[in-house]
Short mmCIF file of C-alpha atoms and ligand atoms in Angstrom, two decimals:
data_model
loop_
_atom_site.label_atom_id
_atom_site.label_comp_id
_atom_site.label_asym_id
_atom_site.label_seq_id
_atom_site.Cartn_x
_atom_site.Cartn_y
_atom_site.Cartn_z
CA UNK A 1 192.95 99.77 49.98
CA UNK A 2 190.52 96.94 51.01
CA UNK A 3 187.98 96.27 48.39
CA UNK A 4 184.70 96.40 49.70
CA UNK A 5 183.59 93.47 48.38
CA UNK A 6 186.70 91.88 50.39
CA UNK A 7 185.21 91.68 53.12
CA UNK A 8 181.96 90.34 55.92
CA UNK A 9 179.52 93.47 56.22
CA UNK A 10 177.56 94.15 52.70
CA UNK A 11 177.38 97.10 54.59
CA UNK A 12 173.69 99.55 54.76
CA UNK A 13 170.87 97.51 54.48
CA UNK A 14 170.49 96.12 50.57
CA UNK A 15 167.49 96.90 48.77
CA UNK A 16 167.10 93.17 46.75
CA UNK A 17 164.42 93.00 44.23
CA UNK A 18 162.68 89.17 44.34
CA UNK A 19 159.79 87.71 42.27
CA UNK A 20 157.62 85.91 42.93
CA UNK A 21 159.16 82.77 41.92
CA UNK A 22 161.42 83.31 44.56
CA UNK A 23 159.13 84.41 47.21
CA UNK A 24 156.76 81.79 45.94
CA UNK A 25 159.40 78.99 46.47
CA UNK A 26 160.72 81.28 49.41
CA UNK A 27 157.47 81.04 51.05
CA UNK A 28 155.96 77.76 49.42
CA UNK A 29 153.13 80.00 48.39
CA UNK A 30 150.22 78.65 45.71
CA UNK A 31 147.99 80.40 43.83
CA UNK A 32 145.38 79.72 46.56
CA UNK A 33 147.30 81.78 49.31
CA UNK A 34 147.42 85.01 46.28
CA UNK A 35 144.49 85.05 44.64
CA UNK A 36 142.03 87.12 45.91
CA UNK A 37 143.87 87.36 48.97
CA UNK A 38 145.21 91.09 51.43
CA UNK A 39 149.36 90.48 52.09
CA UNK A 40 151.76 92.49 52.80
CA UNK A 41 155.68 92.35 51.51
CA UNK A 42 157.35 93.72 54.39
CA UNK A 43 160.23 94.60 53.40
CA UNK A 44 159.79 95.06 50.42
CA UNK A 45 162.63 96.43 48.49
CA UNK A 46 162.70 96.47 44.72
CA UNK A 47 160.85 93.00 44.77
CA UNK A 48 158.19 93.08 41.80
CA UNK A 49 156.02 90.29 43.91
CA UNK A 50 153.84 93.12 44.69
CA UNK A 51 153.33 93.12 40.59
CA UNK A 52 153.13 89.86 39.48
CA UNK A 53 151.04 89.26 42.75
CA UNK A 54 148.84 91.64 41.97
CA UNK A 55 148.62 90.31 38.29
CA UNK A 56 146.87 86.95 39.78
CA UNK A 57 144.40 88.57 41.75
CA UNK A 58 145.68 88.75 44.97
CA UNK A 59 145.49 92.72 46.88
CA UNK A 60 148.99 93.68 47.60
CA UNK A 61 150.58 96.28 49.67
CA UNK A 62 154.67 96.46 49.75
CA UNK A 63 156.19 98.59 52.70
CA UNK A 64 159.50 99.45 52.91
CA UNK A 65 160.99 103.52 53.88
CA UNK A 66 162.85 103.68 50.87
CA UNK A 67 158.99 103.93 48.96
CA UNK A 68 159.65 108.05 50.87
CA UNK A 69 162.03 108.15 47.66
CA UNK A 70 160.76 109.75 44.04
CA UNK A 71 160.33 106.66 41.88
CA UNK A 72 163.05 108.14 39.02
CA UNK A 73 165.22 107.84 42.53
CA UNK A 74 164.01 104.37 43.87
CA UNK A 75 164.07 102.82 40.39
CA UNK A 76 168.60 104.27 39.51
CA UNK A 77 168.45 102.61 42.95
CA UNK A 78 167.13 99.04 42.23
CA UNK A 79 169.55 98.44 39.37
CA UNK A 80 172.61 99.64 41.06
CA UNK A 81 171.69 97.48 44.66
CA UNK A 82 171.17 94.44 42.05
CA UNK A 83 174.07 94.88 40.80
CA UNK A 84 175.65 95.51 44.09
CA UNK A 85 174.40 92.35 45.52
CA UNK A 86 174.67 90.32 42.76
CA UNK A 87 178.72 91.43 42.95
CA UNK A 88 178.50 90.41 46.64
CA UNK A 89 176.95 87.18 46.08
CA UNK A 90 179.37 86.17 43.03
CA UNK A 91 182.47 87.39 44.93
CA UNK A 92 181.82 84.64 47.88
CA UNK A 93 179.88 82.53 44.90
CA UNK A 94 181.25 79.90 47.43
CA UNK A 95 179.28 80.43 50.31
CA UNK A 96 175.35 79.76 48.78
CA UNK A 97 173.95 77.16 46.39
CA UNK A 98 172.91 78.04 43.15
CA UNK A 99 170.77 74.75 41.70
CA UNK A 100 167.27 77.43 42.03
CA UNK A 101 168.44 80.32 40.00
CA UNK A 102 171.09 77.39 37.50
CA UNK A 103 174.30 80.10 38.92
CA UNK A 104 175.40 83.41 38.89
CA UNK A 105 174.40 85.66 35.64
CA UNK A 106 171.01 83.93 35.85
CA UNK A 107 170.98 85.21 39.50
CA UNK A 108 171.56 88.47 38.67
CA UNK A 109 169.12 88.27 35.37
CA UNK A 110 166.19 87.29 37.56
CA UNK A 111 166.75 90.08 39.62
CA UNK A 112 167.47 92.98 36.78
CA UNK A 113 163.76 91.76 35.49
CA UNK A 114 162.11 92.91 38.98
CA UNK A 115 163.81 95.19 39.71
CA UNK A 116 162.36 96.68 36.14
CA UNK A 117 159.15 94.93 36.50
CA UNK A 118 158.98 96.77 40.21
CA UNK A 119 159.97 100.64 38.32
CA UNK A 120 156.86 99.82 36.11
CA UNK A 121 154.69 99.21 39.75
CA UNK A 122 156.04 101.33 40.97
CA UNK A 123 154.75 104.60 38.26
CA UNK A 124 151.75 102.50 37.76
CA UNK A 125 150.57 101.77 40.83
CA UNK A 126 152.27 104.27 43.35
CA UNK A 127 149.33 103.20 45.87
CA UNK A 128 150.53 99.43 45.87
CA UNK A 129 153.75 101.36 47.79
CA UNK A 130 153.60 102.06 51.57
CA UNK A 131 156.61 104.67 53.16
CA UNK A 132 156.94 102.70 56.62
CA UNK A 133 158.52 101.14 58.83
CA UNK A 134 159.21 98.62 61.67
CA UNK A 135 158.89 97.91 63.94
CA UNK A 136 155.85 100.50 63.57
CA UNK A 137 153.36 100.01 60.38
CA UNK A 138 151.12 102.46 59.68
CA UNK A 139 148.12 99.28 59.28
CA UNK A 140 145.98 98.54 61.69
CA UNK A 141 144.77 95.19 63.71
CA UNK A 142 144.01 92.45 60.92
CA UNK A 143 144.37 94.33 57.96
CA UNK A 144 145.85 91.43 56.21
CA UNK A 145 145.52 88.03 55.54
CA UNK A 146 148.98 86.93 54.75
CA UNK A 147 151.87 88.60 56.04
CA UNK A 148 155.57 88.34 54.34
CA UNK A 149 158.24 89.46 55.59
CA UNK A 150 161.99 88.32 53.93
CA UNK A 151 165.66 89.56 54.13
CA UNK A 152 164.95 91.90 56.73
CA UNK A 153 164.98 90.14 60.28
CA UNK A 154 167.66 87.58 60.90
CA UNK A 155 169.44 88.59 57.65
CA UNK A 156 171.07 91.42 59.53
CA UNK A 157 171.19 90.35 62.93
CA UNK A 158 174.11 92.48 63.29
CA UNK A 159 172.55 95.11 63.76
CA UNK A 160 168.71 94.40 64.93
CA UNK A 161 169.01 93.25 68.01
CA UNK A 162 166.63 90.47 69.17
CA UNK A 163 164.17 92.85 71.35
CA UNK A 164 163.67 94.76 67.78
CA UNK A 165 163.25 91.28 66.41
CA UNK A 166 160.54 90.87 68.86
CA UNK A 167 158.92 94.17 68.68
CA UNK A 168 158.42 93.96 64.69
CA UNK A 169 157.83 90.14 64.95
CA UNK A 170 154.58 91.78 67.32
CA UNK A 171 154.06 94.17 64.59
CA UNK A 172 153.62 92.68 61.61
CA UNK A 173 151.23 89.62 63.48
CA UNK A 174 148.97 92.75 64.97
CA UNK A 175 148.27 93.61 61.33
CA UNK A 176 147.83 90.06 60.13
CA UNK A 177 144.88 87.78 60.49
CA UNK A 178 145.84 84.84 59.53
CA UNK A 179 149.56 83.81 59.13
CA UNK A 180 153.19 85.75 59.14
CA UNK A 181 155.36 84.05 57.44
CA UNK A 182 159.96 85.08 57.42
CA UNK A 183 162.76 84.14 55.61
CA UNK A 184 165.30 83.44 55.83
CA UNK A 185 166.68 82.51 59.63
CA UNK A 186 169.98 82.92 59.14
CA UNK A 187 172.07 86.55 58.65
CA UNK A 188 173.39 87.42 55.47
CA UNK A 189 176.61 86.14 55.48
CA UNK A 190 174.50 83.05 56.71
CA UNK A 191 175.17 82.34 60.32
CA UNK A 192 172.43 80.65 61.55
CA UNK A 193 169.98 81.89 64.40
CA UNK A 194 169.43 79.25 66.44
CA UNK A 195 169.18 80.82 69.41
CA UNK A 196 167.36 84.18 68.53
CA UNK A 197 164.66 82.17 67.00
CA UNK A 198 163.83 80.06 70.15
CA UNK A 199 163.96 83.28 72.04
CA UNK A 200 161.48 84.15 70.16
CA UNK A 201 159.25 81.99 69.61
CA UNK A 202 159.39 81.61 73.65
CA UNK A 203 158.79 85.39 74.12
CA UNK A 204 155.34 85.42 71.36
CA UNK A 205 154.26 82.02 73.02
CA UNK A 206 153.99 83.60 76.21
CA UNK A 207 152.22 87.22 74.79
CA UNK A 208 149.59 84.37 73.18
CA UNK A 209 151.19 84.37 69.70
CA UNK A 210 151.84 79.88 68.03
CA UNK A 211 154.69 79.50 65.91
CA UNK A 212 155.86 76.67 63.92
CA UNK A 213 158.60 76.32 61.50
CA UNK A 214 158.56 74.91 57.61
CA UNK A 215 160.96 73.31 55.61
CA UNK A 216 161.49 75.08 52.08
CA UNK A 217 161.79 74.00 48.87
CA UNK A 218 164.75 76.94 48.21
CA UNK A 219 167.87 76.81 49.81
CA UNK A 220 170.42 79.61 48.61
CA UNK A 221 172.36 80.93 51.88
CA UNK A 222 173.71 76.83 53.01
CA UNK A 223 171.20 75.51 54.84
CA UNK A 224 168.87 77.80 54.58
CA UNK A 225 165.79 76.33 54.17
CA UNK A 226 162.96 76.70 57.13
CA UNK A 227 160.71 79.66 57.18
CA UNK A 228 159.15 80.99 60.20
CA UNK A 229 155.37 80.46 60.59
CA UNK A 230 154.09 83.43 63.18
CA UNK A 231 149.80 81.92 63.45
CA UNK A 232 147.12 83.87 63.66
CA UNK A 233 143.74 83.66 65.49
C1 SAM B 301 167.36 92.83 51.31
S1 SAM B 301 165.55 94.18 51.27
C2 SAM B 301 164.80 92.82 51.01
C3 SAM B 301 163.79 93.06 50.22
C4 SAM B 301 162.63 91.85 49.88
N1 SAM B 301 161.38 91.43 50.84
C5 SAM B 301 163.55 90.79 49.26
O1 SAM B 301 163.43 89.32 49.59
O2 SAM B 301 163.73 91.01 48.16
C6 SAM B 301 166.07 94.69 52.72
C7 SAM B 301 165.11 95.70 52.87
O3 SAM B 301 164.76 96.20 54.43
C8 SAM B 301 164.24 97.54 54.48
N2 SAM B 301 163.86 97.68 55.71
C9 SAM B 301 165.41 98.31 56.64
N3 SAM B 301 164.92 98.99 57.71
C10 SAM B 301 163.89 98.44 57.76
C11 SAM B 301 163.16 98.56 59.11
N4 SAM B 301 162.70 99.08 59.71
N5 SAM B 301 161.84 98.07 58.78
C12 SAM B 301 160.73 97.85 57.16
N6 SAM B 301 161.69 97.80 56.41
C13 SAM B 301 163.60 97.85 56.14
C14 SAM B 301 165.71 98.16 53.39
O4 SAM B 301 164.54 99.50 53.37
C15 SAM B 301 165.63 97.21 52.02
O5 SAM B 301 164.87 97.66 51.31
#
């Protein structure tokens, strides 16, 4: 029988648990971007960004369809998914640059630590976690000063088509009064989607939404060192 990791498909959407430190590096975030600002993290997954950025004075909302599940079930899922993601990354370690993490075991430990903080916050502040599913979000226009979206769009370009990407980007932009930052622009096996990115940027521009590409300090998949920024009005 084929081993589940001996494949190029990671399966259903992984529920990953990134930390504020990872979000800072991924999205080039400073304290000034966080403090006092209304921020949407969509998809939030099991990231501890919401908890940690809130502790620094940001007003963060996380949105993800998984938040419709009870907290205890979500916490168990966050831990099992952290192991699934870490097993995948370790089994395919040649696809990644490990210098930011310091190796697979440190990566796994950081993700488990983030998952534990996510669980604690989910119980303490359930109001921060809204069950919602792109491409339609239950927020008014311009509800947030900054919108962050990591590891859904482009990551799953093998199963989410160009129309979904465009509708989702328009929706994220609708709820943002400022920038909408997206990362990565490669999929979960590291394939670059430059044609899709340029197609979407052109479609957005036709609808009056300007965008730019910015180099990031963070690079895990080889060559994934660019974020897409949609600019607000
Ligand atoms: C790989 S995780 C990324 C989580 C977090 N941003 C991070 O970087 O750790 C992908 C998440 O996308 C969520 N997801 C799947 N379909 C979605 C949709 N249509 N709208 C919003 N979130 C979705 C999944 O539930 C999962 O938690």
